Short mmCIF file of C-alpha atoms and ligand atoms in Angstrom, two decimals:
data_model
loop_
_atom_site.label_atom_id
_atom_site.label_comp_id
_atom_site.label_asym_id
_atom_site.label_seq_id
_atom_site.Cartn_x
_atom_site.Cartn_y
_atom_site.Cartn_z
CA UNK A 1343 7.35 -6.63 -50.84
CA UNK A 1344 4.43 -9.03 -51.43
CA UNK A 1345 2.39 -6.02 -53.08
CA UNK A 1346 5.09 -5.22 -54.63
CA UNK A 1347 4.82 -8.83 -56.64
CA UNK A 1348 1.40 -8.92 -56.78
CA UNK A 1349 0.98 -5.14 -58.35
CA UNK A 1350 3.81 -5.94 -60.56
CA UNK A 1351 2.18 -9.08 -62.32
CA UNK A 1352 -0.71 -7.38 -62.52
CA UNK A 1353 -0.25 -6.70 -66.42
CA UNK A 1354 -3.47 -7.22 -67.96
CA UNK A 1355 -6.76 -8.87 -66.39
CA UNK A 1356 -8.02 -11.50 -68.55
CA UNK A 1357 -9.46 -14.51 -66.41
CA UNK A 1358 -10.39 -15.35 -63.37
CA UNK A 1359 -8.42 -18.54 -63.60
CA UNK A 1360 -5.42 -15.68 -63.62
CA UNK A 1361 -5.83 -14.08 -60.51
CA UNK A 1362 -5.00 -15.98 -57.21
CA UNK A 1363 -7.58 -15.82 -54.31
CA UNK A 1364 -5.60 -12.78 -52.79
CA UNK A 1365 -5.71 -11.03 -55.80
CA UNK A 1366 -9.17 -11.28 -55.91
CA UNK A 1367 -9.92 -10.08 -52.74
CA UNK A 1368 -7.59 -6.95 -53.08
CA UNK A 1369 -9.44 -5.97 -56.24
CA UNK A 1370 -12.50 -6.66 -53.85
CA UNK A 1371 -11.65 -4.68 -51.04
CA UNK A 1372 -10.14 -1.84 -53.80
CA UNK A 1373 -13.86 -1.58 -55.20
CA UNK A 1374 -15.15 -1.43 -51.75
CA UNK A 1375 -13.58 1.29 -50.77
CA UNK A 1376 -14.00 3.08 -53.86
CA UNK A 1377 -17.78 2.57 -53.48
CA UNK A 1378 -16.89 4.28 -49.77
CA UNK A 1379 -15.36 7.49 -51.33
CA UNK A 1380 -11.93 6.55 -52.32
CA UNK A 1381 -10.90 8.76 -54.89
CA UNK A 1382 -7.76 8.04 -57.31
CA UNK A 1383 -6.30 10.43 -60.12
CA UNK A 1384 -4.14 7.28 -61.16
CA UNK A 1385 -5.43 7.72 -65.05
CA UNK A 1386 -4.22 10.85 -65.31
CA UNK A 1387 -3.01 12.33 -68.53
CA UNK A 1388 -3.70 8.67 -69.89
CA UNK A 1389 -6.03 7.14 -72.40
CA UNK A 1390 -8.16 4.15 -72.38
CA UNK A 1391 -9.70 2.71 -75.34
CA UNK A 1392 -13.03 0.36 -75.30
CA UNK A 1393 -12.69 -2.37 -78.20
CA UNK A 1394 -16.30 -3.85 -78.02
CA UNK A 1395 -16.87 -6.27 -80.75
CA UNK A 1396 -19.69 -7.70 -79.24
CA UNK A 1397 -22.31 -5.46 -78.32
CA UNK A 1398 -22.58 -4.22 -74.34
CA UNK A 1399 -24.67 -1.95 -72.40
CA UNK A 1400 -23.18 -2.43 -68.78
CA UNK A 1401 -19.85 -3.67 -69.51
CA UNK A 1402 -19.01 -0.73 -71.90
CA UNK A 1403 -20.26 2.04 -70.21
CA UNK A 1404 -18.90 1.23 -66.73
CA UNK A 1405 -15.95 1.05 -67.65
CA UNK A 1406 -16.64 4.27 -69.53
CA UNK A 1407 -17.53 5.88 -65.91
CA UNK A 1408 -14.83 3.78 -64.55
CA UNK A 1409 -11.94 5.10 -66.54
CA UNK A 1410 -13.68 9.16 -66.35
CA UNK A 1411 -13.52 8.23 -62.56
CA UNK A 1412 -9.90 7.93 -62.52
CA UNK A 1413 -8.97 11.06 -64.70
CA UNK A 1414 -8.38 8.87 -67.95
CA UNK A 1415 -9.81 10.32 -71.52
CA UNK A 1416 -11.67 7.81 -73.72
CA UNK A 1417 -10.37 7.37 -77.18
CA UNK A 1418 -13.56 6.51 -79.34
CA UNK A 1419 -13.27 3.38 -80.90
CA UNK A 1420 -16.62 1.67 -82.88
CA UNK A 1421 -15.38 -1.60 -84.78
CA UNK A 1422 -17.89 -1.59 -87.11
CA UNK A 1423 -16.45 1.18 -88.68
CA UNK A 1424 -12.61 0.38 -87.59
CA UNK A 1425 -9.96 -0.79 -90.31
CA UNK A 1426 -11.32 -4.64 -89.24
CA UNK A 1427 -13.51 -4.51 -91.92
CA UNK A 1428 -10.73 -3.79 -94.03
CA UNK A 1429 -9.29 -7.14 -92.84
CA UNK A 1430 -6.91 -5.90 -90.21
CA UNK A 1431 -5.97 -8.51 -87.93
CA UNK A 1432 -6.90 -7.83 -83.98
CA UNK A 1433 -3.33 -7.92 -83.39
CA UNK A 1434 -2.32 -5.05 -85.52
CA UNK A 1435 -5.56 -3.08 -84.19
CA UNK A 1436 -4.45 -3.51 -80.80
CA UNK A 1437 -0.44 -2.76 -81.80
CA UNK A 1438 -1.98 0.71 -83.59
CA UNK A 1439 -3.60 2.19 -80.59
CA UNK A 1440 -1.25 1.40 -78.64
CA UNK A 1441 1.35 3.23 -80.91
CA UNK A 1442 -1.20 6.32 -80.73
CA UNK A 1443 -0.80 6.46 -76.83
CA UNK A 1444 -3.70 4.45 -75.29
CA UNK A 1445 -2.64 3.00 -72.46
CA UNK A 1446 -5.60 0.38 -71.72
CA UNK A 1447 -7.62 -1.45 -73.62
CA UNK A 1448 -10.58 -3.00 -72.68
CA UNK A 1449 -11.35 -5.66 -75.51
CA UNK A 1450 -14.96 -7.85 -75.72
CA UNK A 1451 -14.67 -9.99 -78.96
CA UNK A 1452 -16.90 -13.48 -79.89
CA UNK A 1453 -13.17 -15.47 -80.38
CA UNK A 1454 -12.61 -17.75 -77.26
CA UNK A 1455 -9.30 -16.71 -75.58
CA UNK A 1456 -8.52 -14.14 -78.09
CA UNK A 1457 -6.33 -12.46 -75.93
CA UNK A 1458 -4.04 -15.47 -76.45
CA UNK A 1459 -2.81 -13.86 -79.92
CA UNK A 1460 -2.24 -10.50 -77.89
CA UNK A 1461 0.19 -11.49 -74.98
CA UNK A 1462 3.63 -11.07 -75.93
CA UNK A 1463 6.94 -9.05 -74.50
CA UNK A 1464 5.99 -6.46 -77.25
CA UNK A 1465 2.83 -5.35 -76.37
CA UNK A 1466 3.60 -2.60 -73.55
CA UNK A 1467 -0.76 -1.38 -73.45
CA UNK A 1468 -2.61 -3.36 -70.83
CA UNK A 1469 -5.58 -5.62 -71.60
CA UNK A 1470 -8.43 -6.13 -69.94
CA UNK A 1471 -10.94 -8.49 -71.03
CA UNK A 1472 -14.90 -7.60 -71.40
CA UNK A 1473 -15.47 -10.88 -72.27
CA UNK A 1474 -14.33 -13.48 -74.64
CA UNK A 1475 -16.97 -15.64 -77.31
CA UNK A 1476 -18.18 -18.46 -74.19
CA UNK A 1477 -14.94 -18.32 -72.07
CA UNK A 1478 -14.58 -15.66 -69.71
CA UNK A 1479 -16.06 -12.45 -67.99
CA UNK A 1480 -13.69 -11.39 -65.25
CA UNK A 1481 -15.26 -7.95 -64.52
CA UNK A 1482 -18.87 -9.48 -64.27
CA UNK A 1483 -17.48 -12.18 -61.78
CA UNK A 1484 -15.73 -9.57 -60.11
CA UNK A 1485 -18.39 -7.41 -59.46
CA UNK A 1486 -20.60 -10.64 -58.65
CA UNK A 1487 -18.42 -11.54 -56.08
CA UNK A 1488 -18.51 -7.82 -54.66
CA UNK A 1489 -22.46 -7.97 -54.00
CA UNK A 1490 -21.96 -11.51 -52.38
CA UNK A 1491 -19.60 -10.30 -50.01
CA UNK A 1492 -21.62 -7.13 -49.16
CA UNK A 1493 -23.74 -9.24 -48.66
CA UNK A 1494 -22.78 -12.41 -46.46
CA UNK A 1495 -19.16 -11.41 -45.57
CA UNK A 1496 -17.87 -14.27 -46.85
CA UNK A 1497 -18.03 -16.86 -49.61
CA UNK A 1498 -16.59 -20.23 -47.19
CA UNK A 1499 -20.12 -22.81 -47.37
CA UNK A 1500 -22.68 -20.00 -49.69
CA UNK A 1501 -24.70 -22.39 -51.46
CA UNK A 1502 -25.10 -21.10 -55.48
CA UNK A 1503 -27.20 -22.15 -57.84
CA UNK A 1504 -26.40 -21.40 -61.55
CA UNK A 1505 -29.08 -21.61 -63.71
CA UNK A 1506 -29.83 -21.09 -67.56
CA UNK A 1507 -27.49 -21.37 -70.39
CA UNK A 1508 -24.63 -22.97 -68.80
CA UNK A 1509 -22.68 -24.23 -71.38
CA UNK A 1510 -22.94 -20.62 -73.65
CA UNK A 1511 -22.50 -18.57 -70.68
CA UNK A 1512 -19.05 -16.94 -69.90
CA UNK A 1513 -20.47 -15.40 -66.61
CA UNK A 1514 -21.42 -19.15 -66.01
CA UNK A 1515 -17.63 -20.84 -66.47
CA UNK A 1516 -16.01 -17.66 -64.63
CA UNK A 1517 -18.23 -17.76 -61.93
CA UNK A 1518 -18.26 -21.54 -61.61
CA UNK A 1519 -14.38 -21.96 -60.92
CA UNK A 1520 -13.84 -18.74 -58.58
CA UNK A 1521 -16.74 -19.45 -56.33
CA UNK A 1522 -16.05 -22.97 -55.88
CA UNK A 1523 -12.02 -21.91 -55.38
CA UNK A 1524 -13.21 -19.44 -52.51
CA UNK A 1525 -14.95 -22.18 -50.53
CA UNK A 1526 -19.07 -21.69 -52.15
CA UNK A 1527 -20.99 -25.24 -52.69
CA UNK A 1528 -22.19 -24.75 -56.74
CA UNK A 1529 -24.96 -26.45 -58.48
CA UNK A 1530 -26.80 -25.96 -61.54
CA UNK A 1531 -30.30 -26.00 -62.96
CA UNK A 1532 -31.65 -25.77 -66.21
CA UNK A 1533 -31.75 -27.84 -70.04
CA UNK A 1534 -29.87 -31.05 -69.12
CA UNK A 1535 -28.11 -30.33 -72.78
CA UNK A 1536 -26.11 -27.23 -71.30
CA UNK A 1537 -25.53 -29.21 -68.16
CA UNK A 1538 -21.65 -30.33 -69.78
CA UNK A 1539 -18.99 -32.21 -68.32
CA UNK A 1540 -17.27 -29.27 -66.94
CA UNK A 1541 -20.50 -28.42 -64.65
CA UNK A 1542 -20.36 -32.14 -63.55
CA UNK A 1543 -17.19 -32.02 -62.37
CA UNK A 1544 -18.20 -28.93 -60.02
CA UNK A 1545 -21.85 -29.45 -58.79
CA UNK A 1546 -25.23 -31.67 -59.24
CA UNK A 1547 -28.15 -30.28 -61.67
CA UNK A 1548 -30.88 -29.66 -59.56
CA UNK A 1549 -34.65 -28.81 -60.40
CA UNK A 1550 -35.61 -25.22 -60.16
CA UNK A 1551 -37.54 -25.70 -57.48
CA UNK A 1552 -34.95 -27.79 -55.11
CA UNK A 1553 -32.31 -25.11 -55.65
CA UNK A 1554 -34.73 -21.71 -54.70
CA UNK A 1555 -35.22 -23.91 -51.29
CA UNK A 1556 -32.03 -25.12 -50.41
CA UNK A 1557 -29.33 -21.86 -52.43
CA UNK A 1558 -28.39 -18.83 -51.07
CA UNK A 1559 -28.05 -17.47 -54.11
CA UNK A 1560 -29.78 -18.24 -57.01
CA UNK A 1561 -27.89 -16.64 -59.94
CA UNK A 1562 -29.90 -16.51 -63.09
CA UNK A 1563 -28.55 -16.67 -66.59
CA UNK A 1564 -30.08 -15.02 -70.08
CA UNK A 1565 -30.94 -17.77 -72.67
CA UNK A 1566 -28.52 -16.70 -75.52
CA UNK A 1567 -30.41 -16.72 -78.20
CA UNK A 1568 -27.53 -15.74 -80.45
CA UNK A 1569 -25.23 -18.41 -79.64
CA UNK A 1570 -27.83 -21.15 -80.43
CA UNK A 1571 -28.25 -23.33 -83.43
CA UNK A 1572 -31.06 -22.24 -85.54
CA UNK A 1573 -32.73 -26.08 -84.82
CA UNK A 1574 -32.33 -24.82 -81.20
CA UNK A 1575 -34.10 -21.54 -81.49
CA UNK A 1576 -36.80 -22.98 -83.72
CA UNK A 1577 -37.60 -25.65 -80.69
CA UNK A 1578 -37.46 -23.29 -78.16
CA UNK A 1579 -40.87 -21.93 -76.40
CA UNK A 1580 -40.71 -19.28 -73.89
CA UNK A 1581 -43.47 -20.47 -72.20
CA UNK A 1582 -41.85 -23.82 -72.01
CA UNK A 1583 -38.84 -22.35 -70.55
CA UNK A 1584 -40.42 -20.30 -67.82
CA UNK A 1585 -42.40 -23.04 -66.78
CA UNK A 1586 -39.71 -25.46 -65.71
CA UNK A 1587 -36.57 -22.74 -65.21
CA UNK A 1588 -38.08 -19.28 -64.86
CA UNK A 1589 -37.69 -17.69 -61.24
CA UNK A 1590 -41.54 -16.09 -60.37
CA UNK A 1591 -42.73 -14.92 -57.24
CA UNK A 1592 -44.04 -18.48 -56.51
CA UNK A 1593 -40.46 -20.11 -56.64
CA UNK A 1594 -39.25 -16.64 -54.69
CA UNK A 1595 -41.53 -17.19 -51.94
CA UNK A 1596 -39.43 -21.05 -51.57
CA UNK A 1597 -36.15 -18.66 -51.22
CA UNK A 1598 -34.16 -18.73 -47.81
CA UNK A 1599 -35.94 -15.06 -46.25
CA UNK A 1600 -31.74 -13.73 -46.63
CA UNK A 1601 -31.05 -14.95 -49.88
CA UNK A 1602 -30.37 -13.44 -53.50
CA UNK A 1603 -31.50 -12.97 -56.87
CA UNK A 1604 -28.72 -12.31 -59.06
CA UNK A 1605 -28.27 -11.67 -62.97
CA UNK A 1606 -25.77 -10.48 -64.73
CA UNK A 1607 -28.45 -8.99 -67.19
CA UNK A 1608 -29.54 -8.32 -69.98
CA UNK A 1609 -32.41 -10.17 -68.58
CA UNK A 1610 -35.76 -11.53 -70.43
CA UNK A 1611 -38.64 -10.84 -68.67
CA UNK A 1612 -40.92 -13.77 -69.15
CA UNK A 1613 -38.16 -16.25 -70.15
CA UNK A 1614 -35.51 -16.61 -67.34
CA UNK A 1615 -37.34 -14.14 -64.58
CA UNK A 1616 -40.92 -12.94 -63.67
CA UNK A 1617 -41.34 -8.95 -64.54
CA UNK A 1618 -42.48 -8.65 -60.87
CA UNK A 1619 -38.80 -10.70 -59.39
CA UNK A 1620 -36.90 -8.36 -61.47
CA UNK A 1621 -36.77 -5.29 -58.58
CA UNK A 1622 -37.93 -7.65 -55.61
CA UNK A 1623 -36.53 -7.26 -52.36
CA UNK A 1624 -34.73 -10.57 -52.90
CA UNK A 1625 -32.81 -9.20 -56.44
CA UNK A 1626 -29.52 -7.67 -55.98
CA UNK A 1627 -29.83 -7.17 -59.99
CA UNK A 1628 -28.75 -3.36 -60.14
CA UNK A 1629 -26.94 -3.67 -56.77
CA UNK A 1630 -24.41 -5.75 -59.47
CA UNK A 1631 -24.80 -2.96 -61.86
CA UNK A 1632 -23.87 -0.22 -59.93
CA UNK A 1633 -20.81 -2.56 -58.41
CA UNK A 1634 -19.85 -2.69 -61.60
CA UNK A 1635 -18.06 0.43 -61.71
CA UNK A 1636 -16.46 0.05 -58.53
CA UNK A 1637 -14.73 -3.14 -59.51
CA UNK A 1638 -13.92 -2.04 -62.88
CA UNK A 1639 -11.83 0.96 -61.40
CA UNK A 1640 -9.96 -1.34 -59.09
CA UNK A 1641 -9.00 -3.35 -62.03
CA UNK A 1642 -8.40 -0.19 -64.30
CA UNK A 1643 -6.04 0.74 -60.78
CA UNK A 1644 -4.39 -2.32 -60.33
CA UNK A 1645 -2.76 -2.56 -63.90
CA UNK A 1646 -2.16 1.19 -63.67
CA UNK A 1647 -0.75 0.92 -60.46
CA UNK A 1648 2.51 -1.60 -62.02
CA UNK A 1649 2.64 1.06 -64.41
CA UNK A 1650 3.82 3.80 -61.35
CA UNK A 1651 5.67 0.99 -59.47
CA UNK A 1652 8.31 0.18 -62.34
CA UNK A 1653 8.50 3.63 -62.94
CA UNK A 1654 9.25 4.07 -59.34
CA UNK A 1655 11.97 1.25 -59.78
CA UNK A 1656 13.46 2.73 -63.15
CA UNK A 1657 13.66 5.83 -61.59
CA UNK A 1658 15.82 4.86 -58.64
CA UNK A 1659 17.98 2.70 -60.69
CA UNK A 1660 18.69 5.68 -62.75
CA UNK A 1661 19.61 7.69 -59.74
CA UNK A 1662 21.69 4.74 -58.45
CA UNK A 1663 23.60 4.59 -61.59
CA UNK A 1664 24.16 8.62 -61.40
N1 CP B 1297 -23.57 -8.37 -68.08
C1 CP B 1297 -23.05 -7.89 -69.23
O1 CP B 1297 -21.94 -8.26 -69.65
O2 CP B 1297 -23.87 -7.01 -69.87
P1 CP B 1297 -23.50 -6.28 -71.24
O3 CP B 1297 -23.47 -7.35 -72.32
O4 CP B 1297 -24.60 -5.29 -71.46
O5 CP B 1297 -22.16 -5.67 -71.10
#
C-alpha cells in the first residue's frame, strides 16, 4: 500500500526538497540495481522529449541513454530553433508536446523554479527537472548521493565540504539540504561573498586546507563564469583562485587515505582542480558520470511507473463497474 502512495505521487521530479528521505533512497536503490543488470521495458511505445535551454553535456545525454535504456524514442527538440523565439511562452511549449504524445519531459531552463508555471491538474506529461537558473539539480544530487553510498554505505556523520561558487551553484543548494536531511555534517569553503545566509544556517566556511584534512568528501564546484557580474569576471584571476581554493595534489595528499573527490563537472582545470587530481585515485569524478544514467532511469521509472499503477486502478474499476 505504502508503494502504492509513494509511486502514485511520484508525478514529476523537480526538487530534492520534494522527495522525502524514503523516496530518495528507493530511487537510490532503483539505480543500484539497474547499474547491477536490472533491465526495464517500462518506456515502451512512449516518447520522451529533452527541453535543454541551457546548454548540457552530461545531463542531456544521460538521460538520452537513460530513456533508450528503457525502450522510450527521443523526440528531437533544439530551443534555439523551437517556436520560443517566436515568443511562445514555456507553458504552451510544454502543453504542445505534450498534445503530440511525449510523455516526459525533461526541462533545464536559466528561470528559477520555472516549473512553478507548469504544475497544474491539466498538464497530464511528467516533468523532470535538469536544472533550474541557481535553484535546483535533482538528478545531479541524485546521482551524487549514489557514489557516496557506494561508497561509505551510509550518509549518518560523512563530513562534506562544499566548495566554489556556492551561492550560483544549483548542485550546491540541492546538495546542501538533502545531505544535511540524511544525517552528513556540511561545511563550505571558498569567496566569503558566495558564502550567503542560507550556507550559514547549514555549516561553517572553512579554509581549503582545514576541510581536505578533516572532510570525507570534498565536493568541488565550477566557478560560473556566466552567472557573474561583468565587475566580477573582470576581478577575477585564475591564479588567484587556485591558490587559495583549488584542490592540487598537495591539498590531496592532506585528504583522509578513504576519502573523495567529487565534481559535478564541467570542471576547469587550473581554476577549481589540478589537471593531475582530475583522474586521481581519490576522484570519483566519472564514477558520478557514469551513475548518472543509472539514477536518471530510476527517476524516468518512477514517474512511469504511476503511469502503469493508475492504469492498473482504472482498469479494475472499469471491470468492477461491468
Ligand atoms: N553536471 C552537469 O549538470 O553537467 P552538464 O551541464 O554538462 O549537464
Amino acid at each position: 500500500m505504502s508503494l502504492l502512495i509513494w509511486r502514485k505521487t511520484m508525478k514529476h521530479i523537480l526538487s530534492m526538497s520534494q522527495l522525502s528521505n524514503e523516496e530518495v533512497y528507493s530511487l537510490m536503490d532503483s539505480a543500484i540495481d539497474f547499474k547491477a543488470g536490472k533491465e526495464s521495458d517500462i518506456g515502451l511505445d512512449k516518447f520522451a522529449i529533452n527541453m535543454f535551454f541551457e546548454n548540457s553535456t552530461r545531463t542531456k545525454t544521460s538521460f538520452q541513454v537513460a530513456e533508450m535504456k528503457l525502450g522510450m524514442k527521443e523526440v528531437m527538440f533544439d530551443a534555439s530553433t523551437s517556436s520560443v523565439t517566436k515568443g511562445e511562452s514555456l507553458y504552451d511549449t510544454v502543453k504542445t508536446v505534450e498534445s503530440i504524445g511525449a510523455s516526459v519531459a525533461v526541462i533545464r531552463h536559466p528561470e528559477d523554479k520555472y516549473y512553478e508555471k507548469l504544475i497544474n491538474d491539466n498538464m497530464k506529461i511528467h516533468i523532470i527537472n535538469g536544472g533550474d537558473g541557481t535553484g535546483q539539480h535533482p538528478s545531479q544530487s541524485l546521482l551524487d548521493l549514489m557514489t557516496i553510498y557506494e561508497h561509505f554505505g551510509h550518509f549518518e556523520g560523512l563530513k562534506v565540504g562544499i566548495v566554489g561558487d556556492l551561492s550560483h551553484s544549483r548542485v550546491a543548494h540541492s546538495n546542501a539540504e538533502i545531505l544535511t536531511r540524511l544525517g552528513a555534517d556540511v561545511s563550505f569553503g571558498g569567496l566569503d561573498s558566495w558564502y550567503t545566509e542560507e550556507f550559514k544556517e547549514i555549516g561553517p566556511h572553512m579554509s581549503v586546507d582545514e576541510l581536505c584534512q578533516e572532510m570525507d568528501i570534498v565536493m568541488l564546484l565550477r566557478v560560473q563564469h556566466e552567472r557573474l557580474s561583468s565587475e566580477e569576471n573582470k576581478n577575477f584571476s585564475k591564479e588567484d583562485y587556485f591558490n587559495k581554493y583549488g584542490l592540487d595534489m598537495r591539498r590531496v595528499n592532506m585528504m583522509k587515505s578513504d576519502a573523495m573527490i567529487m565534481h559535478p563537472a564541467p570542471i576547469n582545470r587550473g581554476v577549481e582542480i589540478a589537471d593531475d587530481v582530475v583522474e586521481c585515485n581519490k576522484s570519483y569524478i566519472f564514477q558520478q558520470m557514469q551513475n548518472g544514467v543509472f539514477v536518471r532511469m530510476a527517476m524516468i521509472e518512477a514517474v512511469l511507473e504511476g503511469d502503469n499503477i493508475d492504469n492498473k486502478i482504472n482498469k479494475e474499476r472499469q471491470a468492477a463497474i461491468r
